[in-house]
Amino acid sequence: LLLAMPRPLQFGRLLPMVASLGVGTVYVTAAAKTEKSFFSSHLLREDQAAQQQLRAALVEGLAQAGDTAVPRVVVDRRLRSLLRDRLPQYGRRLVAHPRREGRDARTVGEALSGLASSQAAIDAGEGQDGAGSGPRVLLAVGPEGGWDEPAELELLREHGFEEVTLGSRTLRTDVAVVSLLSVAHASLG
C-alpha cells in the first residue's frame, strides 16, 4: 500500500485495518494536498516509544486476522524519490482516484481480473517476506480529495501505475483504503 499521509488520528485508526487485511508494506508519503503537520504524528517519530505504539497498532489488526507477519512501514515524504528509488517490483501498480468526467478509469476488480489465482497476494500476500506465490499488487491511495491533477497522476503513470476508481464519490482515506483492499482481495481470490 502506498499511502499519502492522512490526518494522524485517521492514520492511527487505519493501521490495524491495513494489517488485518494482509498488507505487507505500507509506504507513507506526502502529496500536494497533504498537510506538512501530519508528519509530526507521534506514530511516525523514530523514538522507541513511538515505534512500540506503531507496532502495537499493527499487531492489533494481526490479532483480529489471526496473522503474525507485522507489516513494514516505510516513510518517505518525497513521492518522486519514493517512486524512483525505493519501491520494489510489483506485478501490478494501481493508483486510486475518484472518477472524473472525461477521464476513463477501470474499477479495481476490472484491473485485477487477469491476475486472479487462488494463491494471489496483495503486497506479498500473507506478509512481507514474499512467501505468497501470487502476483504482487501495489495500491496507491492519495489524500482526501485525491491526487493532484494532473501532476501527481502523471508522475504515478510514468512509474507504471494504472488509474482505477471506486466511482465518482470522493471518499475518506480510511474508507477508500479498506474498500480498495477488500475489492482487490476478492478479485485475486
PDB file of C-alpha atoms in Angstrom:
ATOM      1  CA  LEU A   1       0.000   0.000   0.000  1.00  0.00           C
ATOM      2  CA  LEU A   2       1.345   3.415  -0.985  1.00  0.00           C
ATOM      3  CA  LEU A   3      -0.473   5.922   1.196  1.00  0.00           C
ATOM      4  CA  ALA A   4      -0.437   9.711   1.140  1.00  0.00           C
ATOM      5  CA  MET A   5      -0.241  10.548   4.833  1.00  0.00           C
ATOM      6  CA  PRO A   6      -3.762  11.099   6.180  1.00  0.00           C
ATOM      7  CA  ARG A   7      -4.646  13.024   9.330  1.00  0.00           C
ATOM      8  CA  PRO A   8      -2.704  11.456  12.244  1.00  0.00           C
ATOM      9  CA  LEU A   9      -5.798  10.267  14.122  1.00  0.00           C
ATOM     10  CA  GLN A  10      -7.098   8.624  10.953  1.00  0.00           C
ATOM     11  CA  PHE A  11      -3.665   7.072  10.310  1.00  0.00           C
ATOM     12  CA  GLY A  12      -3.708   5.504  13.766  1.00  0.00           C
ATOM     13  CA  ARG A  13      -7.173   4.023  13.167  1.00  0.00           C
ATOM     14  CA  LEU A  14      -6.158   2.785   9.718  1.00  0.00           C
ATOM     15  CA  LEU A  15      -3.087   0.780  10.788  1.00  0.00           C
ATOM     16  CA  PRO A  16      -4.943  -2.145  12.440  1.00  0.00           C
ATOM     17  CA  MET A  17      -7.299  -2.381   9.458  1.00  0.00           C
ATOM     18  CA  VAL A  18      -4.423  -2.484   6.969  1.00  0.00           C
ATOM     19  CA  ALA A  19      -2.632  -5.154   8.999  1.00  0.00           C
ATOM     20  CA  SER A  20      -5.762  -7.298   9.316  1.00  0.00           C
ATOM     21  CA  LEU A  21      -6.229  -7.140   5.535  1.00  0.00           C
ATOM     22  CA  GLY A  22      -2.777  -8.663   4.956  1.00  0.00           C
ATOM     23  CA  VAL A  23      -0.769  -5.723   3.630  1.00  0.00           C
ATOM     24  CA  GLY A  24       2.950  -6.496   3.871  1.00  0.00           C
ATOM     25  CA  THR A  25       4.346  -2.974   3.489  1.00  0.00           C
ATOM     26  CA  VAL A  26       2.831   0.482   3.918  1.00  0.00           C
ATOM     27  CA  TYR A  27       4.742   3.227   2.098  1.00  0.00           C
ATOM     28  CA  VAL A  28       3.779   6.573   3.628  1.00  0.00           C
ATOM     29  CA  THR A  29       4.476   9.692   1.587  1.00  0.00           C
ATOM     30  CA  ALA A  30       3.359  13.255   1.062  1.00  0.00           C
ATOM     31  CA  ALA A  31       1.179  14.555  -1.726  1.00  0.00           C
ATOM     32  CA  ALA A  32       0.340  18.081  -2.830  1.00  0.00           C
ATOM     33  CA  LYS A  33      -2.805  18.032  -0.657  1.00  0.00           C
ATOM     34  CA  THR A  34      -1.081  16.528   2.399  1.00  0.00           C
ATOM     35  CA  GLU A  35      -0.564  18.960   5.261  1.00  0.00           C
ATOM     36  CA  LYS A  36       3.063  19.014   6.382  1.00  0.00           C
ATOM     37  CA  SER A  37       1.963  18.908  10.015  1.00  0.00           C
ATOM     38  CA  PHE A  38       0.556  15.389   9.503  1.00  0.00           C
ATOM     39  CA  PHE A  39       4.130  14.062   9.554  1.00  0.00           C
ATOM     40  CA  SER A  40       4.516  15.216  13.156  1.00  0.00           C
ATOM     41  CA  SER A  41       2.276  12.311  14.195  1.00  0.00           C
ATOM     42  CA  HIS A  42       3.533  10.516  17.276  1.00  0.00           C
ATOM     43  CA  LEU A  43       3.321   7.254  15.297  1.00  0.00           C
ATOM     44  CA  LEU A  44       5.966   8.467  12.830  1.00  0.00           C
ATOM     45  CA  ARG A  45       8.568   9.569  15.356  1.00  0.00           C
ATOM     46  CA  GLU A  46      11.708   7.458  15.465  1.00  0.00           C
ATOM     47  CA  ASP A  47      11.997   7.086  19.238  1.00  0.00           C
ATOM     48  CA  GLN A  48      11.435   3.676  20.821  1.00  0.00           C
ATOM     49  CA  ALA A  49       8.115   4.572  22.477  1.00  0.00           C
ATOM     50  CA  ALA A  50       6.634   5.749  19.171  1.00  0.00           C
ATOM     51  CA  GLN A  51       7.855   2.644  17.350  1.00  0.00           C
ATOM     52  CA  GLN A  52       6.236   0.476  20.042  1.00  0.00           C
ATOM     53  CA  GLN A  53       2.922   2.313  19.575  1.00  0.00           C
ATOM     54  CA  LEU A  54       3.142   1.852  15.803  1.00  0.00           C
ATOM     55  CA  ARG A  55       3.865  -1.855  16.208  1.00  0.00           C
ATOM     56  CA  ALA A  56       1.046  -2.234  18.762  1.00  0.00           C
ATOM     57  CA  ALA A  57      -1.456  -0.717  16.312  1.00  0.00           C
ATOM     58  CA  LEU A  58      -0.340  -3.142  13.603  1.00  0.00           C
ATOM     59  CA  VAL A  59      -0.346  -6.161  15.948  1.00  0.00           C
ATOM     60  CA  GLU A  60      -3.900  -5.284  16.997  1.00  0.00           C
ATOM     61  CA  GLY A  61      -5.009  -5.837  13.413  1.00  0.00           C
ATOM     62  CA  LEU A  62      -2.985  -9.034  13.094  1.00  0.00           C
ATOM     63  CA  ALA A  63      -4.601 -10.483  16.214  1.00  0.00           C
ATOM     64  CA  GLN A  64      -8.027  -9.928  14.701  1.00  0.00           C
ATOM     65  CA  ALA A  65      -6.989 -11.673  11.477  1.00  0.00           C
ATOM     66  CA  GLY A  66      -5.040 -14.474  13.158  1.00  0.00           C
ATOM     67  CA  ASP A  67      -1.854 -13.468  11.347  1.00  0.00           C
ATOM     68  CA  THR A  68       1.682 -12.975  12.657  1.00  0.00           C
ATOM     69  CA  ALA A  69       3.560 -11.099   9.894  1.00  0.00           C
ATOM     70  CA  VAL A  70       3.818  -7.475  11.038  1.00  0.00           C
ATOM     71  CA  PRO A  71       3.681  -5.058   8.096  1.00  0.00           C
ATOM     72  CA  ARG A  72       6.648  -2.777   7.487  1.00  0.00           C
ATOM     73  CA  VAL A  73       6.029   0.962   7.488  1.00  0.00           C
ATOM     74  CA  VAL A  74       8.356   2.950   5.208  1.00  0.00           C
ATOM     75  CA  VAL A  75       8.161   6.744   5.377  1.00  0.00           C
ATOM     76  CA  ASP A  76       9.469   8.946   2.573  1.00  0.00           C
ATOM     77  CA  ARG A  77       7.962  12.418   2.369  1.00  0.00           C
ATOM     78  CA  ARG A  78       9.083  12.846  -1.250  1.00  0.00           C
ATOM     79  CA  LEU A  79       6.725  10.998  -3.588  1.00  0.00           C
ATOM     80  CA  ARG A  80       9.065  11.348  -6.568  1.00  0.00           C
ATOM     81  CA  SER A  81      12.073   9.785  -4.797  1.00  0.00           C
ATOM     82  CA  LEU A  82       9.907   7.054  -3.284  1.00  0.00           C
ATOM     83  CA  LEU A  83       8.646   6.093  -6.730  1.00  0.00           C
ATOM     84  CA  ARG A  84      12.079   6.300  -8.332  1.00  0.00           C
ATOM     85  CA  ASP A  85      14.334   4.769  -5.691  1.00  0.00           C
ATOM     86  CA  ARG A  86      12.505   2.793  -3.024  1.00  0.00           C
ATOM     87  CA  LEU A  87       9.729   0.671  -4.493  1.00  0.00           C
ATOM     88  CA  PRO A  88      10.416  -2.979  -5.313  1.00  0.00           C
ATOM     89  CA  GLN A  89       8.895  -4.713  -8.305  1.00  0.00           C
ATOM     90  CA  TYR A  90       5.165  -5.337  -8.306  1.00  0.00           C
ATOM     91  CA  GLY A  91       3.126  -7.342 -10.788  1.00  0.00           C
ATOM     92  CA  ARG A  92       0.598  -4.535 -10.974  1.00  0.00           C
ATOM     93  CA  ARG A  93       0.617  -0.941  -9.772  1.00  0.00           C
ATOM     94  CA  LEU A  94      -2.733   0.765  -9.321  1.00  0.00           C
ATOM     95  CA  VAL A  95      -3.473   4.347  -8.313  1.00  0.00           C
ATOM     96  CA  ALA A  96      -6.920   5.046  -6.896  1.00  0.00           C
ATOM     97  CA  HIS A  97      -8.581   8.299  -7.826  1.00  0.00           C
ATOM     98  CA  PRO A  98     -12.218   9.448  -7.921  1.00  0.00           C
ATOM     99  CA  ARG A  99     -13.800   9.112 -11.367  1.00  0.00           C
ATOM    100  CA  ARG A 100     -13.942  12.446 -13.111  1.00  0.00           C
ATOM    101  CA  GLU A 101     -16.000  13.378 -16.140  1.00  0.00           C
ATOM    102  CA  GLY A 102     -13.943  12.900 -19.282  1.00  0.00           C
ATOM    103  CA  ARG A 103     -11.458  10.538 -17.588  1.00  0.00           C
ATOM    104  CA  ASP A 104     -11.577   6.838 -18.241  1.00  0.00           C
ATOM    105  CA  ALA A 105     -10.565   4.569 -15.381  1.00  0.00           C
ATOM    106  CA  ARG A 106     -11.385   0.949 -14.708  1.00  0.00           C
ATOM    107  CA  THR A 107     -12.539  -0.419 -11.394  1.00  0.00           C
ATOM    108  CA  VAL A 108     -10.029  -2.266  -9.212  1.00  0.00           C
ATOM    109  CA  GLY A 109     -11.783  -5.549  -9.976  1.00  0.00           C
ATOM    110  CA  GLU A 110     -11.521  -4.977 -13.727  1.00  0.00           C
ATOM    111  CA  ALA A 111      -7.841  -4.028 -13.469  1.00  0.00           C
ATOM    112  CA  LEU A 112      -7.014  -7.170 -11.485  1.00  0.00           C
ATOM    113  CA  SER A 113      -9.232  -9.645 -13.320  1.00  0.00           C
ATOM    114  CA  GLY A 114      -6.315 -11.062 -15.312  1.00  0.00           C
ATOM    115  CA  LEU A 115      -4.208 -11.640 -12.206  1.00  0.00           C
ATOM    116  CA  ALA A 116      -6.681 -13.743 -10.230  1.00  0.00           C
ATOM    117  CA  SER A 117      -5.381 -17.001  -8.808  1.00  0.00           C
ATOM    118  CA  SER A 118      -6.041 -18.988  -5.672  1.00  0.00           C
ATOM    119  CA  GLN A 119      -2.654 -18.071  -4.207  1.00  0.00           C
ATOM    120  CA  ALA A 120      -2.583 -14.395  -5.245  1.00  0.00           C
ATOM    121  CA  ALA A 121      -1.266 -11.837  -2.818  1.00  0.00           C
ATOM    122  CA  ILE A 122      -1.604  -8.167  -2.082  1.00  0.00           C
ATOM    123  CA  ASP A 123       1.854  -6.773  -1.406  1.00  0.00           C
ATOM    124  CA  ALA A 124       3.485 -10.196  -0.852  1.00  0.00           C
ATOM    125  CA  GLY A 125       0.405 -11.996   0.409  1.00  0.00           C
ATOM    126  CA  GLU A 126       0.490 -13.435   3.893  1.00  0.00           C
ATOM    127  CA  GLY A 127       3.206 -10.996   4.909  1.00  0.00           C
ATOM    128  CA  GLN A 128       6.219  -9.055   3.739  1.00  0.00           C
ATOM    129  CA  ASP A 129       8.588 -11.963   3.154  1.00  0.00           C
ATOM    130  CA  GLY A 130       7.357 -12.674  -0.349  1.00  0.00           C
ATOM    131  CA  ALA A 131       6.169 -16.147   0.615  1.00  0.00           C
ATOM    132  CA  GLY A 132       2.998 -15.737  -1.412  1.00  0.00           C
ATOM    133  CA  SER A 133       3.375 -17.093  -4.920  1.00  0.00           C
ATOM    134  CA  GLY A 134       0.719 -14.896  -6.486  1.00  0.00           C
ATOM    135  CA  PRO A 135       1.123 -11.516  -8.147  1.00  0.00           C
ATOM    136  CA  ARG A 136       2.221  -8.589  -6.016  1.00  0.00           C
ATOM    137  CA  VAL A 137      -0.075  -5.585  -6.256  1.00  0.00           C
ATOM    138  CA  LEU A 138       0.702  -2.067  -5.074  1.00  0.00           C
ATOM    139  CA  LEU A 139      -2.302   0.177  -4.431  1.00  0.00           C
ATOM    140  CA  ALA A 140      -1.639   3.926  -4.206  1.00  0.00           C
ATOM    141  CA  VAL A 141      -4.205   5.911  -2.232  1.00  0.00           C
ATOM    142  CA  GLY A 142      -3.973   9.678  -2.191  1.00  0.00           C
ATOM    143  CA  PRO A 143      -5.073  12.241   0.333  1.00  0.00           C
ATOM    144  CA  GLU A 144      -8.677  13.185   0.852  1.00  0.00           C
ATOM    145  CA  GLY A 145      -9.690  15.000  -2.304  1.00  0.00           C
ATOM    146  CA  GLY A 146      -7.498  12.734  -4.420  1.00  0.00           C
ATOM    147  CA  TRP A 147      -4.110  13.081  -6.035  1.00  0.00           C
ATOM    148  CA  ASP A 148      -3.160  16.406  -7.598  1.00  0.00           C
ATOM    149  CA  GLU A 149      -4.403  16.634 -11.188  1.00  0.00           C
ATOM    150  CA  PRO A 150      -2.610  16.328 -13.474  1.00  0.00           C
ATOM    151  CA  ALA A 151       0.909  16.444 -11.943  1.00  0.00           C
ATOM    152  CA  GLU A 152       0.806  13.614  -9.386  1.00  0.00           C
ATOM    153  CA  LEU A 153      -1.352  11.372 -11.552  1.00  0.00           C
ATOM    154  CA  GLU A 154       1.070  11.792 -14.462  1.00  0.00           C
ATOM    155  CA  LEU A 155       4.042  11.071 -12.182  1.00  0.00           C
ATOM    156  CA  LEU A 156       2.398   7.882 -10.944  1.00  0.00           C
ATOM    157  CA  ARG A 157       1.561   6.802 -14.514  1.00  0.00           C
ATOM    158  CA  GLU A 158       5.207   7.410 -15.510  1.00  0.00           C
ATOM    159  CA  HIS A 159       6.148   4.868 -12.832  1.00  0.00           C
ATOM    160  CA  GLY A 160       3.808   2.179 -14.119  1.00  0.00           C
ATOM    161  CA  PHE A 161       0.620   2.920 -12.195  1.00  0.00           C
ATOM    162  CA  GLU A 162      -2.764   2.369 -13.834  1.00  0.00           C
ATOM    163  CA  GLU A 163      -5.584   4.630 -12.683  1.00  0.00           C
ATOM    164  CA  VAL A 164      -8.505   2.820 -11.049  1.00  0.00           C
ATOM    165  CA  THR A 165     -11.599   4.092  -9.341  1.00  0.00           C
ATOM    166  CA  LEU A 166     -14.302   3.204  -6.842  1.00  0.00           C
ATOM    167  CA  GLY A 167     -16.665   5.664  -8.535  1.00  0.00           C
ATOM    168  CA  SER A 168     -17.265   9.388  -8.591  1.00  0.00           C
ATOM    169  CA  ARG A 169     -17.504   9.926  -4.837  1.00  0.00           C
ATOM    170  CA  THR A 170     -14.533  11.377  -3.018  1.00  0.00           C
ATOM    171  CA  LEU A 171     -14.066   9.068  -0.042  1.00  0.00           C
ATOM    172  CA  ARG A 172     -12.289   9.490   3.268  1.00  0.00           C
ATOM    173  CA  THR A 173      -8.871   7.862   3.156  1.00  0.00           C
ATOM    174  CA  ASP A 174      -9.764   5.107   5.624  1.00  0.00           C
ATOM    175  CA  VAL A 175     -12.917   4.195   3.712  1.00  0.00           C
ATOM    176  CA  ALA A 176     -11.068   4.192   0.380  1.00  0.00           C
ATOM    177  CA  VAL A 177      -8.188   2.032   1.684  1.00  0.00           C
ATOM    178  CA  VAL A 178     -10.409  -0.631   3.231  1.00  0.00           C
ATOM    179  CA  SER A 179     -12.708  -0.675   0.196  1.00  0.00           C
ATOM    180  CA  LEU A 180      -9.840  -0.935  -2.286  1.00  0.00           C
ATOM    181  CA  LEU A 181      -8.062  -3.683  -0.357  1.00  0.00           C
ATOM    182  CA  SER A 182     -11.313  -5.643   0.016  1.00  0.00           C
ATOM    183  CA  VAL A 183     -12.114  -5.424  -3.686  1.00  0.00           C
ATOM    184  CA  ALA A 184      -8.519  -6.388  -4.547  1.00  0.00           C
ATOM    185  CA  HIS A 185      -8.643  -9.439  -2.256  1.00  0.00           C
ATOM    186  CA  ALA A 186     -11.969 -10.516  -3.729  1.00  0.00           C
ATOM    187  CA  SER A 187     -10.672 -10.054  -7.277  1.00  0.00           C
ATOM    188  CA  LEU A 188      -7.486 -12.004  -6.650  1.00  0.00           C
ATOM    189  CA  GLY A 189      -9.269 -14.903  -4.951  1.00  0.00           C
TER     190      GLY A 189
END
